[in-house]
PDB file of C-alpha atoms in Angstrom:
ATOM      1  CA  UNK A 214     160.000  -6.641  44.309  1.00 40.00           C
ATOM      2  CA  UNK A 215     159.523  -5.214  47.612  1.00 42.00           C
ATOM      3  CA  UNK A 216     157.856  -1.926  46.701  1.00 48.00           C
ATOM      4  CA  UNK A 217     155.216  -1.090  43.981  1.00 51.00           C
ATOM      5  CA  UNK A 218     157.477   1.030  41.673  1.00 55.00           C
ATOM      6  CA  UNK A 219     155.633   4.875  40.830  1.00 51.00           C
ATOM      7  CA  UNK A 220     153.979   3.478  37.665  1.00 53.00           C
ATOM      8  CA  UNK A 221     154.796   7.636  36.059  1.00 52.00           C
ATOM      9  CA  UNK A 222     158.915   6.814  37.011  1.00 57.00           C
ATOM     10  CA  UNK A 223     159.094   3.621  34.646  1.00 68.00           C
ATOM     11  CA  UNK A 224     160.085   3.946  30.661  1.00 73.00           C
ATOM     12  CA  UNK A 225     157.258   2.735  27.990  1.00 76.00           C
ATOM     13  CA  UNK A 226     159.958   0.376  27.211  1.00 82.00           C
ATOM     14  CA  UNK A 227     160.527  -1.424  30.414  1.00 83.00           C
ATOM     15  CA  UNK A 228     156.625  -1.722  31.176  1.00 85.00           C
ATOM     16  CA  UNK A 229     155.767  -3.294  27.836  1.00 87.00           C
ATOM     17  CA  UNK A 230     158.751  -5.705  28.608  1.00 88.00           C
ATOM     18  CA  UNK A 231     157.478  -6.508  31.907  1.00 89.00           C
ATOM     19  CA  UNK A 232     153.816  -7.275  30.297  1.00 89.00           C
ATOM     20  CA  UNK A 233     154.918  -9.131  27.483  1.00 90.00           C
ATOM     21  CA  UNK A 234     156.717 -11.264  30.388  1.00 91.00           C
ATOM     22  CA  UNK A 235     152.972 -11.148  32.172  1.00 90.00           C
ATOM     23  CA  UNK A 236     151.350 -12.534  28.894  1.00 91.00           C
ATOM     24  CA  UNK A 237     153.696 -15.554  29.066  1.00 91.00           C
ATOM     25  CA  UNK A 238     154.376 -16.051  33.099  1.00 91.00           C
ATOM     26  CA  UNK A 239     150.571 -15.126  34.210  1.00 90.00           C
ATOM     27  CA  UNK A 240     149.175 -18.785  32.395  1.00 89.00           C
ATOM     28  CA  UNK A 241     151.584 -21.283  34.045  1.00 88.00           C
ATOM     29  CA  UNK A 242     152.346 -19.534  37.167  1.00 87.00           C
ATOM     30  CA  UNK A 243     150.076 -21.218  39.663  1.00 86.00           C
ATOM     31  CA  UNK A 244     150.499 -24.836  37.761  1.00 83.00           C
ATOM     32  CA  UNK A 245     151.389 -26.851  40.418  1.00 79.00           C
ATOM     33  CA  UNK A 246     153.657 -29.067  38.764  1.00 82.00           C
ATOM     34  CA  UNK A 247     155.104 -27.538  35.594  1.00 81.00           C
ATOM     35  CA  UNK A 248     157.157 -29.856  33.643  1.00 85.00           C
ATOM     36  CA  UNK A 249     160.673 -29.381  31.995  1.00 84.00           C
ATOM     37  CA  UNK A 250     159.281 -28.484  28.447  1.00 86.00           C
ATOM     38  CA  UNK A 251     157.427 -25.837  29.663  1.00 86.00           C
ATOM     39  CA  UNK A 252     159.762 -24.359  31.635  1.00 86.00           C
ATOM     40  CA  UNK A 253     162.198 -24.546  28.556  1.00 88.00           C
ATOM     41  CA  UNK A 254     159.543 -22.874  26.094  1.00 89.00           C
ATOM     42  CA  UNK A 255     158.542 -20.136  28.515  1.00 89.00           C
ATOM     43  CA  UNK A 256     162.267 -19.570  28.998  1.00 91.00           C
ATOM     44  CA  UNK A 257     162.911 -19.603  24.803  1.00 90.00           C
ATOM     45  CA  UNK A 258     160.210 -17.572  24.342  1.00 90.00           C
ATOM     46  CA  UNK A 259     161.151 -15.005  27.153  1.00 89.00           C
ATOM     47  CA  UNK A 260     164.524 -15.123  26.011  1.00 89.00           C
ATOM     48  CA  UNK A 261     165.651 -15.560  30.199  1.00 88.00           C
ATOM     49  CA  UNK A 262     168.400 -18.203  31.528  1.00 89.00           C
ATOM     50  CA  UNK A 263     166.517 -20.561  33.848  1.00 87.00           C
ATOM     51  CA  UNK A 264     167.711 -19.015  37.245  1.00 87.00           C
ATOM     52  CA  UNK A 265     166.161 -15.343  35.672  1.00 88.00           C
ATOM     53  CA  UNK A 266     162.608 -17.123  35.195  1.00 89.00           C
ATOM     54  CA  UNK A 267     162.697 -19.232  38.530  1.00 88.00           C
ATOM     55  CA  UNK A 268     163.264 -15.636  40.124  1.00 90.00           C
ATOM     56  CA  UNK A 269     160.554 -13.839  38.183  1.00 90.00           C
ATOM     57  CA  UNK A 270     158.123 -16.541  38.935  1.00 89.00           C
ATOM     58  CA  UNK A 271     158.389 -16.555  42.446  1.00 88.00           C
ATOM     59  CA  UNK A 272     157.888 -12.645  42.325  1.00 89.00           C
ATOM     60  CA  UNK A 273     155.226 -13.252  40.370  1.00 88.00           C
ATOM     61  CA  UNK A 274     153.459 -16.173  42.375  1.00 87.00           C
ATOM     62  CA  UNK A 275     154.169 -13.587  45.672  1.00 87.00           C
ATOM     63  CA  UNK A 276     152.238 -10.340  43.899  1.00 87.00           C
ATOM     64  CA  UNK A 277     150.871 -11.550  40.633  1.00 87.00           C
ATOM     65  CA  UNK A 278     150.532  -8.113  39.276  1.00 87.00           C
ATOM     66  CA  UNK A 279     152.823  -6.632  35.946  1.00 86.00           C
ATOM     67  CA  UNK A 280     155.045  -4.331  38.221  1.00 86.00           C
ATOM     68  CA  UNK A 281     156.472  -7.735  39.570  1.00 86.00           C
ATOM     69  CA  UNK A 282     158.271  -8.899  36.068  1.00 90.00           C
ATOM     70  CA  UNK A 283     159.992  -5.406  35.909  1.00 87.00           C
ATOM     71  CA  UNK A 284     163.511  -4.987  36.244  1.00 83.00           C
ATOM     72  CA  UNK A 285     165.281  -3.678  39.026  1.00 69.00           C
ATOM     73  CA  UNK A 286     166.974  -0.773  37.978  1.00 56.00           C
ATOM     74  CA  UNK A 287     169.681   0.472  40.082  1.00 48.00           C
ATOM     75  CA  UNK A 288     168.879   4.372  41.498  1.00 50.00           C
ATOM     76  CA  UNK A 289     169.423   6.797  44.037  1.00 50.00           C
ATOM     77  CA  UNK A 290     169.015   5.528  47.561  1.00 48.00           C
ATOM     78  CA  UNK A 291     165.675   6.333  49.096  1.00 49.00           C
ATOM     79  CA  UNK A 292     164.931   9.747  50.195  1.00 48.00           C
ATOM     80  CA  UNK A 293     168.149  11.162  48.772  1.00 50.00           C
ATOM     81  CA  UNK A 294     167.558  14.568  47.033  1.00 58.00           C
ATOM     82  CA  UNK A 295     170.157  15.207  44.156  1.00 74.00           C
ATOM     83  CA  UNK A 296     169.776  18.496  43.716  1.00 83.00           C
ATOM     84  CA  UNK A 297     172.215  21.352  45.081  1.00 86.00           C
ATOM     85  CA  UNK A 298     171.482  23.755  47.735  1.00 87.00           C
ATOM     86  CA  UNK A 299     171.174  26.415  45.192  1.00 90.00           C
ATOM     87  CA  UNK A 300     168.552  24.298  42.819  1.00 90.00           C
ATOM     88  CA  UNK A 301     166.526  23.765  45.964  1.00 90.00           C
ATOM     89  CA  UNK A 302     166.570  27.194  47.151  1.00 91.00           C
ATOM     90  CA  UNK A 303     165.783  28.181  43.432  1.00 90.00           C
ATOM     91  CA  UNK A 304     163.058  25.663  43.762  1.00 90.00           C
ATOM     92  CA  UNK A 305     161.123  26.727  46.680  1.00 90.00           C
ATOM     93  CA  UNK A 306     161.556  30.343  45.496  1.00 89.00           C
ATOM     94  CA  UNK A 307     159.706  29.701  42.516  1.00 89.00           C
ATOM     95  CA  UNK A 308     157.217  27.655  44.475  1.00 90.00           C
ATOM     96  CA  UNK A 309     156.370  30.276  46.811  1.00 88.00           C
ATOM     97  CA  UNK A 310     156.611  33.285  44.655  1.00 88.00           C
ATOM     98  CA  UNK A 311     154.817  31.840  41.549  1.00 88.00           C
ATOM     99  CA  UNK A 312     152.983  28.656  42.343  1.00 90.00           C
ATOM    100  CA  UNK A 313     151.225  29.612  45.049  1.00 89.00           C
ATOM    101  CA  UNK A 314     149.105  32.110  43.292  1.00 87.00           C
ATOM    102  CA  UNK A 315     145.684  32.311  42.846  1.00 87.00           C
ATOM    103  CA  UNK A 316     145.524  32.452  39.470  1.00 88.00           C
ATOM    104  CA  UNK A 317     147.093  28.721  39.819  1.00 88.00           C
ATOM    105  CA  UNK A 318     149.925  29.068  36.711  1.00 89.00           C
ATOM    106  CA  UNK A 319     150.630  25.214  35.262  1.00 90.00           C
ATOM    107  CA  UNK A 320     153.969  22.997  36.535  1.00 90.00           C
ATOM    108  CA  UNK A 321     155.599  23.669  33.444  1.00 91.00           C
ATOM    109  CA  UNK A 322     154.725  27.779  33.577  1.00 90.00           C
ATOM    110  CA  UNK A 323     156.446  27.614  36.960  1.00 90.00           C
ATOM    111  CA  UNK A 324     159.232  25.831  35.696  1.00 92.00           C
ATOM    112  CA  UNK A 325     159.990  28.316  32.965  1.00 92.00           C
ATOM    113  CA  UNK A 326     160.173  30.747  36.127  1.00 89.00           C
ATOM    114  CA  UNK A 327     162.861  28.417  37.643  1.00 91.00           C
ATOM    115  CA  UNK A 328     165.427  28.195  34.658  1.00 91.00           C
ATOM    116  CA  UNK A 329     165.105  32.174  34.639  1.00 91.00           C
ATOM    117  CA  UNK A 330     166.057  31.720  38.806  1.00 91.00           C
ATOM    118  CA  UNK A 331     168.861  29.905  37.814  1.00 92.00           C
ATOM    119  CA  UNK A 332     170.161  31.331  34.842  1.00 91.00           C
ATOM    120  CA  UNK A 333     170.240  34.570  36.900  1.00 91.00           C
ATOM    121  CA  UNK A 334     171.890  32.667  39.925  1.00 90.00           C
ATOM    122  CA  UNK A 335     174.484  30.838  37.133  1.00 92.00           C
ATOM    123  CA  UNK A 336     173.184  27.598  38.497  1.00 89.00           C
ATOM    124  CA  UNK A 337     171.965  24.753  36.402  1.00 91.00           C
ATOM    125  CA  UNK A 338     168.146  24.253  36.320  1.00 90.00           C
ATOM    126  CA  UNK A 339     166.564  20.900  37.457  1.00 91.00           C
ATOM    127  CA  UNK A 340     164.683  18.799  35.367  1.00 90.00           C
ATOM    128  CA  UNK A 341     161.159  19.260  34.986  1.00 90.00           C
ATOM    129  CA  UNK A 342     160.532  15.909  36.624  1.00 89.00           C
ATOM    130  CA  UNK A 343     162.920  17.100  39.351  1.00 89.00           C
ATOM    131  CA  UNK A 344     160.749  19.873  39.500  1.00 89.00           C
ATOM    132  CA  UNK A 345     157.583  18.258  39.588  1.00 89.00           C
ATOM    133  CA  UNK A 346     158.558  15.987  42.323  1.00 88.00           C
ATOM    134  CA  UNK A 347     159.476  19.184  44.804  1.00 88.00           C
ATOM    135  CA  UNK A 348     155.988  20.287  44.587  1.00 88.00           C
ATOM    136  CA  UNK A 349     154.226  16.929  45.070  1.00 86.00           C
ATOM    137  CA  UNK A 350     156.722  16.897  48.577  1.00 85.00           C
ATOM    138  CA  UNK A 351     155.238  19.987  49.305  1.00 85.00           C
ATOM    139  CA  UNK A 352     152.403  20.572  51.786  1.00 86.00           C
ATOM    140  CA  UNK A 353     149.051  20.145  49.776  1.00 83.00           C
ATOM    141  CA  UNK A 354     147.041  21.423  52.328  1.00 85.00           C
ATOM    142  CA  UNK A 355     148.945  24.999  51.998  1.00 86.00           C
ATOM    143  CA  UNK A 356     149.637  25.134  48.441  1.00 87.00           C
ATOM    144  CA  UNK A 357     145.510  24.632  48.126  1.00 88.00           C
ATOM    145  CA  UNK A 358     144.996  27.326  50.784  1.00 89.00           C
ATOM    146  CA  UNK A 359     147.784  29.531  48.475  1.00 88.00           C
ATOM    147  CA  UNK A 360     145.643  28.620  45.182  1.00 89.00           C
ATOM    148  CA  UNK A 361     142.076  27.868  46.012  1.00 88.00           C
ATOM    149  CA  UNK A 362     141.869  29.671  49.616  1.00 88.00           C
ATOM    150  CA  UNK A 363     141.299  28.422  53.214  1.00 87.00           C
ATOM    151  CA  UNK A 364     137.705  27.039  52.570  1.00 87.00           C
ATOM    152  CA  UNK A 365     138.767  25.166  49.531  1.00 87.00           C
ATOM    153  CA  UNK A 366     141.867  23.698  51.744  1.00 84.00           C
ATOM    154  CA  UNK A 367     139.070  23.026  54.634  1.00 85.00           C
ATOM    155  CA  UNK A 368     136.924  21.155  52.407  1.00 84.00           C
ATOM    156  CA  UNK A 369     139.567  18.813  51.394  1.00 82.00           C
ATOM    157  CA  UNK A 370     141.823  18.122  53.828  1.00 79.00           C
ATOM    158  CA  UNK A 371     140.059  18.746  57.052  1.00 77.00           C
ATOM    159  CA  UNK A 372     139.301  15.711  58.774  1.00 70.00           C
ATOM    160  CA  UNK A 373     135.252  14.840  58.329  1.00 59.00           C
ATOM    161  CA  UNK A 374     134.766  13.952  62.435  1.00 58.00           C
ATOM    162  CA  UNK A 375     130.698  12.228  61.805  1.00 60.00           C
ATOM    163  CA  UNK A 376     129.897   8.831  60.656  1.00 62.00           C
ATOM    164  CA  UNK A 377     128.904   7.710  57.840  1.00 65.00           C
ATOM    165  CA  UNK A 378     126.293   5.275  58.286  1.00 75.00           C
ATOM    166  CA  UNK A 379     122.897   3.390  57.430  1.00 82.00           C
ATOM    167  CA  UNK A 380     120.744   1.648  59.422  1.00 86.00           C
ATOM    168  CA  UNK A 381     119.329  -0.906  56.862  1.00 88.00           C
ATOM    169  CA  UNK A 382     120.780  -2.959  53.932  1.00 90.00           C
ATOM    170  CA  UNK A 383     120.753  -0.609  50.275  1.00 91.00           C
ATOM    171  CA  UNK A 384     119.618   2.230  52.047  1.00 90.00           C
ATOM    172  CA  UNK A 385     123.060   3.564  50.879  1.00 90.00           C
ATOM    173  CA  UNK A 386     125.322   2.211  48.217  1.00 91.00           C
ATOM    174  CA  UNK A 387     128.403   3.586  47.358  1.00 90.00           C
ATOM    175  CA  UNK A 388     130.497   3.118  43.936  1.00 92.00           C
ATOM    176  CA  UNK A 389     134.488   3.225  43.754  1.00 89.00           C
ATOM    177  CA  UNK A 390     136.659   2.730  40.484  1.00 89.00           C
ATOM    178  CA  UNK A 391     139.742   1.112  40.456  1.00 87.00           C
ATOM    179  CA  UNK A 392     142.243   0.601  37.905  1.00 86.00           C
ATOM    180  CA  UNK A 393     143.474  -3.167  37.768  1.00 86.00           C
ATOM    181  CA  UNK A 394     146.852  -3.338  38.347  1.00 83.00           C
ATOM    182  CA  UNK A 395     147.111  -6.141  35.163  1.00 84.00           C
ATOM    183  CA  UNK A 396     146.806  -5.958  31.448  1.00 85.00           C
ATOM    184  CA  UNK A 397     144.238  -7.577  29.242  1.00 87.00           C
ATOM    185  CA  UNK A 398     145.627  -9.860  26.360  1.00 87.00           C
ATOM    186  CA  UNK A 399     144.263 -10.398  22.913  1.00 85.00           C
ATOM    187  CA  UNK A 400     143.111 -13.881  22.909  1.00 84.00           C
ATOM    188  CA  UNK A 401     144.777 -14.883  19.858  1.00 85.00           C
ATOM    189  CA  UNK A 402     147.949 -12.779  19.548  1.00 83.00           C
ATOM    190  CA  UNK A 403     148.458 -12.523  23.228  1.00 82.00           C
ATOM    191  CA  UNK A 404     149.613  -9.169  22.361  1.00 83.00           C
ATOM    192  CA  UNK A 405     148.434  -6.071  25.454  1.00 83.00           C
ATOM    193  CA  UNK A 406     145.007  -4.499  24.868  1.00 84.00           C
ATOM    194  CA  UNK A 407     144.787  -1.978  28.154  1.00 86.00           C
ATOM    195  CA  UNK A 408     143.979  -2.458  31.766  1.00 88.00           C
ATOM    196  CA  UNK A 409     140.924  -2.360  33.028  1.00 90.00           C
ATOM    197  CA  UNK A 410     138.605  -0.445  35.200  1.00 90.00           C
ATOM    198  CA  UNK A 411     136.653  -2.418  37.911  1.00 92.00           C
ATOM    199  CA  UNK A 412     133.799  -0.813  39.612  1.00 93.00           C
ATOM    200  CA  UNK A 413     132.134  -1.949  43.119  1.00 93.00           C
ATOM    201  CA  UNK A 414     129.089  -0.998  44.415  1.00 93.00           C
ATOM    202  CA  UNK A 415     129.174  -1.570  48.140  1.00 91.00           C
ATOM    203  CA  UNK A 416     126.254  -1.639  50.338  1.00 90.00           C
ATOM    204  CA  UNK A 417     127.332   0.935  53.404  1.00 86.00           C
ATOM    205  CA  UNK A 418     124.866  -1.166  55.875  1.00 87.00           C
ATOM    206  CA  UNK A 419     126.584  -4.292  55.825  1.00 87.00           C
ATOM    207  CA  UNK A 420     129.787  -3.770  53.652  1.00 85.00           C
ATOM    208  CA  UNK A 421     128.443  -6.357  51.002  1.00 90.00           C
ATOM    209  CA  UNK A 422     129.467  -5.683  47.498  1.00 92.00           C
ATOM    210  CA  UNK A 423     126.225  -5.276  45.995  1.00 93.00           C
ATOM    211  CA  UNK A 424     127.106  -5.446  41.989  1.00 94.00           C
ATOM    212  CA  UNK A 425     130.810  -4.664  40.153  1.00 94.00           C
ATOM    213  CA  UNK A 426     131.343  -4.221  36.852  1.00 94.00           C
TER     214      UNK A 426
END
């Protein structure tokens, strides 16, 4: 797949699909010469015609990661917004009016405040989701401004213009977190435990990792 799909847009039921096709793909993908009998088990066990696996294990073998077994699900083009005029006017009404307040009411509050817009408008409402989306489009840097104020906007979005630096190795080590884009498998059942954090310490100096976890 060209694109990493938004890991909140995809069911519980395609994602455990695509990692039950991980548990069985992940093992033999890199083999260099995989003969017919595996093929024909991995295909059995998959439940895939041969020309469905082949295709799935060269997406897999170009970005081994789960979101690469997924089915492509056919959807809106790119970009498009499917709501009406109305719902988006409706939308930003509620956004400005309600959302940007400083006493920082939840999504779903806000929402509420939207189906009452467009009840009185005789418009349908959007979708929560819908919803949802609209204000992650929207322009964090004034929405925190709206909610938080200007300093809390400043602090977070304002560019930082000095270096961050160290002049010798472990004078300064920082830590990230990362959530691994891959499942863990029960040894024996092969069945999905969770994915995994991994944690880097990284020596500022000379860009070393210095430990992960």
């Amino acid at each position: 797949m060209a694109q990493s799909p938004d890991r909140m847009l995809i069911s519980d039921t395609a994602w455990q699909k695509a990692v039950a096709r991980e548990a069985v793909i992940r093992p033999i993908a890199f083999v260099k010469n995989l003969t017919g009998h595996e093929k024909f088990a991995a295909c059995r066990e998959l439940g895939l015609k041969p020309t469905r696996f082949y295709q799935l294990l060269a997406q897999f073998r170009r970005k081994p990661v789960t979101s690469s077994l997924l089915d492509e699900a056919p959807g809106p083009e790119k970009g498009r917004r499917l709501l009406s005029r109305e719902q988006e006017d409706a939308v930003a009404c509620a956004i400005q009016h309600t959302y940007c307040r400083r006493e920082r009411p939840t999504i779903t509050a806000v929402h509420d405040h939207v189906r009452v817009i467009c009840r009185q408008r005789n418009v349908p409402a959007p979708s929560w989701k819908a919803f949802k989306a609209r204000i992650e489009q929207s322009d964090r840097q004034m929405l925190t401004k709206a909610r938080e104020g200007g300093r809390a906007a400043r602090q977070r979005y304002t560019p930082v213009l000095e270096e961050y630096s160290a002049q010798h190795a472990m004078e300064i080590v920082q830590i990230d977190h990362t959530l691994v884009d891959l499942f863990v498998v029960d040894a024996v059942s092969r069945q999905p435990l969770q994915r995994p954090w991994l944690t880097l310490a990284i020596d500022v100096a000379s860009r070393m990792v210095a430990g992960f976890y």
